PDB file of C-alpha atoms in Angstrom:
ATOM      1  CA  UNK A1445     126.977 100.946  64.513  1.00 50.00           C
ATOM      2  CA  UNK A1446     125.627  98.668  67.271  1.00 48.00           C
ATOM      3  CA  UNK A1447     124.843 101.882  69.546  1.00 47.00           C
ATOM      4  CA  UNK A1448     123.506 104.051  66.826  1.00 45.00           C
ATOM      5  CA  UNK A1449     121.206 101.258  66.220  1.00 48.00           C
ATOM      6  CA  UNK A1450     120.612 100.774  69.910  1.00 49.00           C
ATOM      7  CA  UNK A1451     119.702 104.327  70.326  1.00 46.00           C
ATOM      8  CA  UNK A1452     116.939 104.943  67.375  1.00 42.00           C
ATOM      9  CA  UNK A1453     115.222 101.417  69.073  1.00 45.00           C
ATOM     10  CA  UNK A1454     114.886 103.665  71.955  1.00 49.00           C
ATOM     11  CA  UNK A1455     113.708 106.295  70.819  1.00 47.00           C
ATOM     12  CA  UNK A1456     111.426 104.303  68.942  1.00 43.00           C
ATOM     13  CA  UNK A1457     109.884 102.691  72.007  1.00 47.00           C
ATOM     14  CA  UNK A1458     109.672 105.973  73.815  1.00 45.00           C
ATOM     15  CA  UNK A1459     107.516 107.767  71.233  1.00 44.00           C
ATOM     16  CA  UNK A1460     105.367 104.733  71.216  1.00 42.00           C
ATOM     17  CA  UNK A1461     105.267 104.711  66.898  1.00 35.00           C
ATOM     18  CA  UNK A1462     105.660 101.218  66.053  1.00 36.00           C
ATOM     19  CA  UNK A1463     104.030  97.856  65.104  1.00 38.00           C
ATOM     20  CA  UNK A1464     102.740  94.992  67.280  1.00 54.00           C
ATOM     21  CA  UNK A1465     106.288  92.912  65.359  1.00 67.00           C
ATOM     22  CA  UNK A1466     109.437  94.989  65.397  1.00 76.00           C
ATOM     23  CA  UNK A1467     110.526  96.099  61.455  1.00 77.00           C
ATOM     24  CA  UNK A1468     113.845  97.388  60.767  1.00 80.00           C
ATOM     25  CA  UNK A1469     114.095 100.521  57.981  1.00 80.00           C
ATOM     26  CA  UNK A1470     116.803 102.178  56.540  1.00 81.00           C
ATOM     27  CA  UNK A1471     117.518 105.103  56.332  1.00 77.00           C
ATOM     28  CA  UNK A1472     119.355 107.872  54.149  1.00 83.00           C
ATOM     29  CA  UNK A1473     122.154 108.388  56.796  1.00 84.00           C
ATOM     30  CA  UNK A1474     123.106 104.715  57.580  1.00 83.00           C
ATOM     31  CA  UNK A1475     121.033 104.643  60.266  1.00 89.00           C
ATOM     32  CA  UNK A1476     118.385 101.802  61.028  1.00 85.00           C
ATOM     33  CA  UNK A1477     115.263 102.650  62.672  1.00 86.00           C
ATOM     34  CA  UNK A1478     113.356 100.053  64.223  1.00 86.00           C
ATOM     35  CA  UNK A1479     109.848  99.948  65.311  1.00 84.00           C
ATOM     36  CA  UNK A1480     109.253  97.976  68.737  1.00 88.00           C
ATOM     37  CA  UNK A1481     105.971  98.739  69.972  1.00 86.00           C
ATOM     38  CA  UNK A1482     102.578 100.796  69.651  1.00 84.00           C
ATOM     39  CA  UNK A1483     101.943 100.503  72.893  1.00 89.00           C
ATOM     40  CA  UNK A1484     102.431 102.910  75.840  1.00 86.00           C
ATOM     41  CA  UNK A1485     103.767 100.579  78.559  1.00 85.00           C
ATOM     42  CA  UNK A1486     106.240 102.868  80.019  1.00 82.00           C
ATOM     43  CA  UNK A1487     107.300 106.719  80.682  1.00 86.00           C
ATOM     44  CA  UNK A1488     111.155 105.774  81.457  1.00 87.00           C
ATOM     45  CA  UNK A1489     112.878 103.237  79.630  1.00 92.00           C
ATOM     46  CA  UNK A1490     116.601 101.367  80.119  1.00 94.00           C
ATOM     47  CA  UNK A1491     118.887  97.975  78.460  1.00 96.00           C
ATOM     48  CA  UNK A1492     120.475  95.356  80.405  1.00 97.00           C
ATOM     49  CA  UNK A1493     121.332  92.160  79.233  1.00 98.00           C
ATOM     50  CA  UNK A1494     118.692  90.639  81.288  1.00 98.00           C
ATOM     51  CA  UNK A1495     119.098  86.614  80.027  1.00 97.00           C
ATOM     52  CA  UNK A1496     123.060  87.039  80.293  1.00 97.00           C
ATOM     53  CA  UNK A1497     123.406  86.259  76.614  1.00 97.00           C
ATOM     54  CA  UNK A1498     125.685  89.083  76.099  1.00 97.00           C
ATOM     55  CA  UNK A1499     123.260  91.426  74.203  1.00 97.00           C
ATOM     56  CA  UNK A1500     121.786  94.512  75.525  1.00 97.00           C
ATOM     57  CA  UNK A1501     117.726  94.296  76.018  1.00 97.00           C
ATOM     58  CA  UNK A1502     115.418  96.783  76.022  1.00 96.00           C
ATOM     59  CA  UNK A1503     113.283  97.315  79.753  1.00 93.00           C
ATOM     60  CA  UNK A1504     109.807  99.116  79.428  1.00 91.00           C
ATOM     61  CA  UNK A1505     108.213  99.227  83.077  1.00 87.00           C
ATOM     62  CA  UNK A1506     106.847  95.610  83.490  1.00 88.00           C
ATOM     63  CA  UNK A1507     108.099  94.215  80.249  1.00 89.00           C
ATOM     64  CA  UNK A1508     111.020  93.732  78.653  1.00 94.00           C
ATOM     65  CA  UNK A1509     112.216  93.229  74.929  1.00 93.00           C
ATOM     66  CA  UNK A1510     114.734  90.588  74.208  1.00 96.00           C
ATOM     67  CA  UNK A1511     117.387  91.242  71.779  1.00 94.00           C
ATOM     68  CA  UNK A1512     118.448  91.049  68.460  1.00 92.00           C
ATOM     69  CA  UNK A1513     114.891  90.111  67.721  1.00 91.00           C
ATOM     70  CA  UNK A1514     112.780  92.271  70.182  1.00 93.00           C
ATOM     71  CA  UNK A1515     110.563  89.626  71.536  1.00 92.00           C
ATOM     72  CA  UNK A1516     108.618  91.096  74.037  1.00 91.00           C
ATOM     73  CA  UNK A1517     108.145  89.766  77.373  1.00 92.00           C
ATOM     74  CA  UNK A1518     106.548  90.461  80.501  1.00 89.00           C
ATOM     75  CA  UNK A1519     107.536  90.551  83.847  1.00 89.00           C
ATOM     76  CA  UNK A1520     104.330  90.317  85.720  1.00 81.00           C
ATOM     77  CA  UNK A1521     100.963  89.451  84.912  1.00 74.00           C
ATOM     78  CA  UNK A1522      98.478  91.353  82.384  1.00 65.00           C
ATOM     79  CA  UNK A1523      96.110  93.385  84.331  1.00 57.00           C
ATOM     80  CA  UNK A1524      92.494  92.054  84.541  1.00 56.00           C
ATOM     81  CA  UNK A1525      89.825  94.627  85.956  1.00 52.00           C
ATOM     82  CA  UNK A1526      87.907  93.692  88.754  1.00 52.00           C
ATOM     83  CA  UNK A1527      85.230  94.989  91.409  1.00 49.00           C
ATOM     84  CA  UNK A1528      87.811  95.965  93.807  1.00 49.00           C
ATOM     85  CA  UNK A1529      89.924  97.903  91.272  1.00 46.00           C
ATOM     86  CA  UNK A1530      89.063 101.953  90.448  1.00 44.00           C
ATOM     87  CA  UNK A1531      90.861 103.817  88.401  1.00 43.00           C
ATOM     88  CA  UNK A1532      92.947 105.470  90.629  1.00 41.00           C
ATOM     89  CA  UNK A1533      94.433 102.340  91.503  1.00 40.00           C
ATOM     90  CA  UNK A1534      94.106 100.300  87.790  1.00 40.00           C
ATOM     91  CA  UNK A1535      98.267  99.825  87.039  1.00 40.00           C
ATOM     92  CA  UNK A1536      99.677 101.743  89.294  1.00 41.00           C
ATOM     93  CA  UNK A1537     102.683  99.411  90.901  1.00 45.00           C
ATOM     94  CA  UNK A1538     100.461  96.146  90.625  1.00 51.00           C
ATOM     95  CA  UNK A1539     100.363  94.731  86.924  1.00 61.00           C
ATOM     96  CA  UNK A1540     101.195  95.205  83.602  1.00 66.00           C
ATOM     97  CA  UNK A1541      98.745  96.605  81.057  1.00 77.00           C
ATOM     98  CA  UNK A1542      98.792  99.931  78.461  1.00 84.00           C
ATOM     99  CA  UNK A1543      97.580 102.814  79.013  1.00 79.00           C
ATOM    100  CA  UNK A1544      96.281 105.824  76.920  1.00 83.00           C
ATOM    101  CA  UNK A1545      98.721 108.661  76.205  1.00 84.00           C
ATOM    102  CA  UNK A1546      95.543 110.947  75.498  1.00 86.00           C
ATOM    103  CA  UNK A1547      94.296 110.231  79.267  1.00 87.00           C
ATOM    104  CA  UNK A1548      96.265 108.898  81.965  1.00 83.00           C
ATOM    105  CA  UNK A1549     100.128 108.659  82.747  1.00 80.00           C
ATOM    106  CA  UNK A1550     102.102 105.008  83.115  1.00 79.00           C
ATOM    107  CA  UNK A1551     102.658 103.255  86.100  1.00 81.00           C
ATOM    108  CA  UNK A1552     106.615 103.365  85.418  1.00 80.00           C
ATOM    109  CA  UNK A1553     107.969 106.851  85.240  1.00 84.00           C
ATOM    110  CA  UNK A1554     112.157 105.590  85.651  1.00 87.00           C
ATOM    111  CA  UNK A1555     113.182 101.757  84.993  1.00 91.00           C
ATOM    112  CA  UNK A1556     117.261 100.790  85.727  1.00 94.00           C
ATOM    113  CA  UNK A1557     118.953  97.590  85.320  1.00 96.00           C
ATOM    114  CA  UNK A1558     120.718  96.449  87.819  1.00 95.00           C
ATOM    115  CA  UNK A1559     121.907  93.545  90.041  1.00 96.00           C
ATOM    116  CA  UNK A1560     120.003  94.459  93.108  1.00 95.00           C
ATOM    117  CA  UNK A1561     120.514  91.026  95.074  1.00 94.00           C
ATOM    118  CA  UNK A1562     124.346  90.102  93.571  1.00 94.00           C
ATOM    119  CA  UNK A1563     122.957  86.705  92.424  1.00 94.00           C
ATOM    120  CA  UNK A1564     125.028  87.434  88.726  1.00 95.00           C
ATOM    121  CA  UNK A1565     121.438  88.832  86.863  1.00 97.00           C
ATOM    122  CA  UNK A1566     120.456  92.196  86.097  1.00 97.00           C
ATOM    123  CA  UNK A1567     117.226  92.760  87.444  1.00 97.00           C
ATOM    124  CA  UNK A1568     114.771  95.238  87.122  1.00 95.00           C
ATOM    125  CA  UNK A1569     114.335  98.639  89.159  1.00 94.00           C
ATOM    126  CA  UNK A1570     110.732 100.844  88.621  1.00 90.00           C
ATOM    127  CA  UNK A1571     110.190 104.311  90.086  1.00 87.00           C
ATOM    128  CA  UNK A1572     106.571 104.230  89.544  1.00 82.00           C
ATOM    129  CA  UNK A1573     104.347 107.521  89.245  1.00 79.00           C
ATOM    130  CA  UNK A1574     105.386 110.782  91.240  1.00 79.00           C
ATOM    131  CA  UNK A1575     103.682 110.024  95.370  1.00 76.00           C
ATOM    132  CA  UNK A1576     103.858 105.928  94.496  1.00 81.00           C
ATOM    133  CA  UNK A1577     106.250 103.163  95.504  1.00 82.00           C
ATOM    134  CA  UNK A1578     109.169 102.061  94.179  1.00 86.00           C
ATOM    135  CA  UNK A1579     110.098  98.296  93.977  1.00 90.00           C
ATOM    136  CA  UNK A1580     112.359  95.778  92.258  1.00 93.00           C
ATOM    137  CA  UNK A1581     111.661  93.274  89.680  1.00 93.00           C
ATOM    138  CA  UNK A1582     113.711  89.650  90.488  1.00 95.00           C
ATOM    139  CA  UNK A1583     115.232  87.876  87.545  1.00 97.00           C
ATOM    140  CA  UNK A1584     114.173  84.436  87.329  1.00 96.00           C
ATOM    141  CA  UNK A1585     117.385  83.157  85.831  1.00 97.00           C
ATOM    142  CA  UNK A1586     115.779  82.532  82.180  1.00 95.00           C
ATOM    143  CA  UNK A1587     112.598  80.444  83.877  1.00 93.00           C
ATOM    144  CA  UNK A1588     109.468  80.854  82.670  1.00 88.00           C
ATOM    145  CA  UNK A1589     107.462  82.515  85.223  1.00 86.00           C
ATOM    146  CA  UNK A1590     106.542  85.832  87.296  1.00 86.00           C
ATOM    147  CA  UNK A1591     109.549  88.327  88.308  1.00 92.00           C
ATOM    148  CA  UNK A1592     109.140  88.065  92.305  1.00 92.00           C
ATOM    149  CA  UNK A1593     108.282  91.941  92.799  1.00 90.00           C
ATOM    150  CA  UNK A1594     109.940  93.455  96.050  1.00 92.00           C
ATOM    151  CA  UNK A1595     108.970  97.363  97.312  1.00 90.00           C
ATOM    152  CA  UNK A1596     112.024  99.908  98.196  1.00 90.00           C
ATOM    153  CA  UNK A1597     109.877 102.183  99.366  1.00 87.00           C
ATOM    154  CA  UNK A1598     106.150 103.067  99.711  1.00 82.00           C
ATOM    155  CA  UNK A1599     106.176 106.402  98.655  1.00 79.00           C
ATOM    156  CA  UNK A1600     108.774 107.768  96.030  1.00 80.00           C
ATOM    157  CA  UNK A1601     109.885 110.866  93.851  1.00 67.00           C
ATOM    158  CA  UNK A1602     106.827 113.257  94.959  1.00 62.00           C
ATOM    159  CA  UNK A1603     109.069 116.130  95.768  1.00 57.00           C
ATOM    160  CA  UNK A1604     111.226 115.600  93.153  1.00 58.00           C
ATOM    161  CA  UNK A1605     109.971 114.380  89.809  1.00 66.00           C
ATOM    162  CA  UNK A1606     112.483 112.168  88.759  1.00 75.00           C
ATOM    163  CA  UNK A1607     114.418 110.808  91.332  1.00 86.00           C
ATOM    164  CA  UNK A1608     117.855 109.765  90.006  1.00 88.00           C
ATOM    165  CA  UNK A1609     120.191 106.931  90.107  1.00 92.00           C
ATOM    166  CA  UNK A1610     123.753 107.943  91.681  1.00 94.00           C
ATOM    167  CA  UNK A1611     126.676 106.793  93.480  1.00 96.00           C
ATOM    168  CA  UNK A1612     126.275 108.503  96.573  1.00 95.00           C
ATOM    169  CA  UNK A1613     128.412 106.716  98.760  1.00 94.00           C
ATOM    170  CA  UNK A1614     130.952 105.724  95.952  1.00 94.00           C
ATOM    171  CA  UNK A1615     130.782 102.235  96.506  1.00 93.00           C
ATOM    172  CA  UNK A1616     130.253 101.567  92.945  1.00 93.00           C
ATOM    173  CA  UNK A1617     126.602 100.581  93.416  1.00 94.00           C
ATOM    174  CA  UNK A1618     123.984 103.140  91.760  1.00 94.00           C
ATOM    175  CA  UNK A1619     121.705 104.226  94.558  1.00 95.00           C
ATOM    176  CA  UNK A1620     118.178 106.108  94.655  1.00 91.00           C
ATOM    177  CA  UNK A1621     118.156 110.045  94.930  1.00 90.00           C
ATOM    178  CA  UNK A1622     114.543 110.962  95.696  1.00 88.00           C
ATOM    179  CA  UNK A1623     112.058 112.451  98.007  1.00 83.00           C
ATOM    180  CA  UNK A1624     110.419 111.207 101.168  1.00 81.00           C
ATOM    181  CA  UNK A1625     106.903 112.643 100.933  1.00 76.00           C
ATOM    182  CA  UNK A1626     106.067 111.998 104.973  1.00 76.00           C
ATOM    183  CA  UNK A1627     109.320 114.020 106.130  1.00 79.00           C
ATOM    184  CA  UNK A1628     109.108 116.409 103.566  1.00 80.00           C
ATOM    185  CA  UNK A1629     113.092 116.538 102.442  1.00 83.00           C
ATOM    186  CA  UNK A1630     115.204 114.738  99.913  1.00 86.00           C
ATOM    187  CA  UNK A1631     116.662 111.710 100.982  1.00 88.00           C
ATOM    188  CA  UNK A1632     118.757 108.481  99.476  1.00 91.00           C
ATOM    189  CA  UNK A1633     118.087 104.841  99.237  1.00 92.00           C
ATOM    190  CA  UNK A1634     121.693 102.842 100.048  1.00 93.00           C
ATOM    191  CA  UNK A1635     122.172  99.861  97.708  1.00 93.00           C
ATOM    192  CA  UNK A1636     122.193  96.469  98.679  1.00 91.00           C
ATOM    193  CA  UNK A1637     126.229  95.600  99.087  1.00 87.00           C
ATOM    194  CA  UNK A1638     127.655  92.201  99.766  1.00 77.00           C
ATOM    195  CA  UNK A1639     127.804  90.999 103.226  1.00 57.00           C
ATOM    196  CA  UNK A1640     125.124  94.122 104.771  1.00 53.00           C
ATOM    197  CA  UNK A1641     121.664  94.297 104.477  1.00 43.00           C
ATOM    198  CA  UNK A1642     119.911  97.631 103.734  1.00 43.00           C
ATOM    199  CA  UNK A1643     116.868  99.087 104.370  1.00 42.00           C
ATOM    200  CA  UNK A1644     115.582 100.090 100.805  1.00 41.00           C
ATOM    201  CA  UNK A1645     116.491  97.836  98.355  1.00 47.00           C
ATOM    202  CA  UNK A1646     117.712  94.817 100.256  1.00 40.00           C
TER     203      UNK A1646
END
């Protein structure tokens, strides 16, 4: 029952049909459908228990939704407009905000969870729009401030969509599939593995 549940929440914050506060409903097949969000934060969505408290959360690009309740969190600040900013550059890989499904794509097209630095806490992988970087979200370890953000790579996923997340060495650590835009060929990001460093994620 938990992963039907867990599955119509998703769904639920993909579609983007929901309620600023999360409401459960039943419905005729034993399902329970719950609406997380109205907002379109996200293309790509993923769970990871993300405050190690044994319960799967929900990630949606730079915010995150703490279970059983939903509470919604961020993991960087909201995005405030200023002279600098256009908008070509307004949320692409620098804060959070939402964005219009009628008029513009997200600025997180594939989110992961995963322990990128082996500290013991899930962090937070984004494969941002097709041509943009890629980076890593730290955990902060349940203290209240900003995720540290760390780039992969500058350029990600423009020759191939949606880059994927595979074992390629079968080390047990999920790497990145994807293509390099500047030598025109698909390549792959190695994990971070104890005891090496690695250009990429490390």
């Amino acid at each position: 029952m938990k992963t039907k549940h867990l599955i119509l929440i998703l769904s639920a914050l993909i579609c983007g049909v929901a309620y600023s506060q999360p409401i459960t409903t039943p419905l005729p097949s034993g399902f329970k459908k719950t609406k997380v969000t109205s907002d379109f934060i996200s293309e790509g969505v993923a769970v990871a228990d993300l405050n190690k408290d044994g319960k799967l959360d929900i990630i949606a690009g730079y915010h995150w939704f703490e279970a059983p309740s939903w509470i919604k969190h961020q993991m960087a600040p909201a995005e405030t407009p200023t002279a600098e900013a256009s908008a070509s550059t307004m949320g692409f890989g620098m804060f959070s905000r939402v964005f219009n499904p009628r008029k513009e794509y997200s600025n997180s097209f594939l989110n992961m969870g995963m322990d990128v630095n082996l500290d013991g806490w899930d962090d937070v992988v984004i494969i941002d729009f097709p041509g943009k970087p890629a980076f890593w979200f730290e955990n902060p370890h349940n203290k209240p401030r900003v995720w540290q953000k760390h780039i992969i790579a500058d350029s990600v996923g423009i020759a191939n969509e949606s880059p994927g997340f595979i074992d390629m060495d079968g080390d047990g650590r999920l790497d990145i599939l994807c293509g390099d835009k500047a030598k025109k060929q698909i390549i792959w990001l190695k994990a971070p593995v104890i005891g090496l460093l690695h250009e990429g994620l490390s």
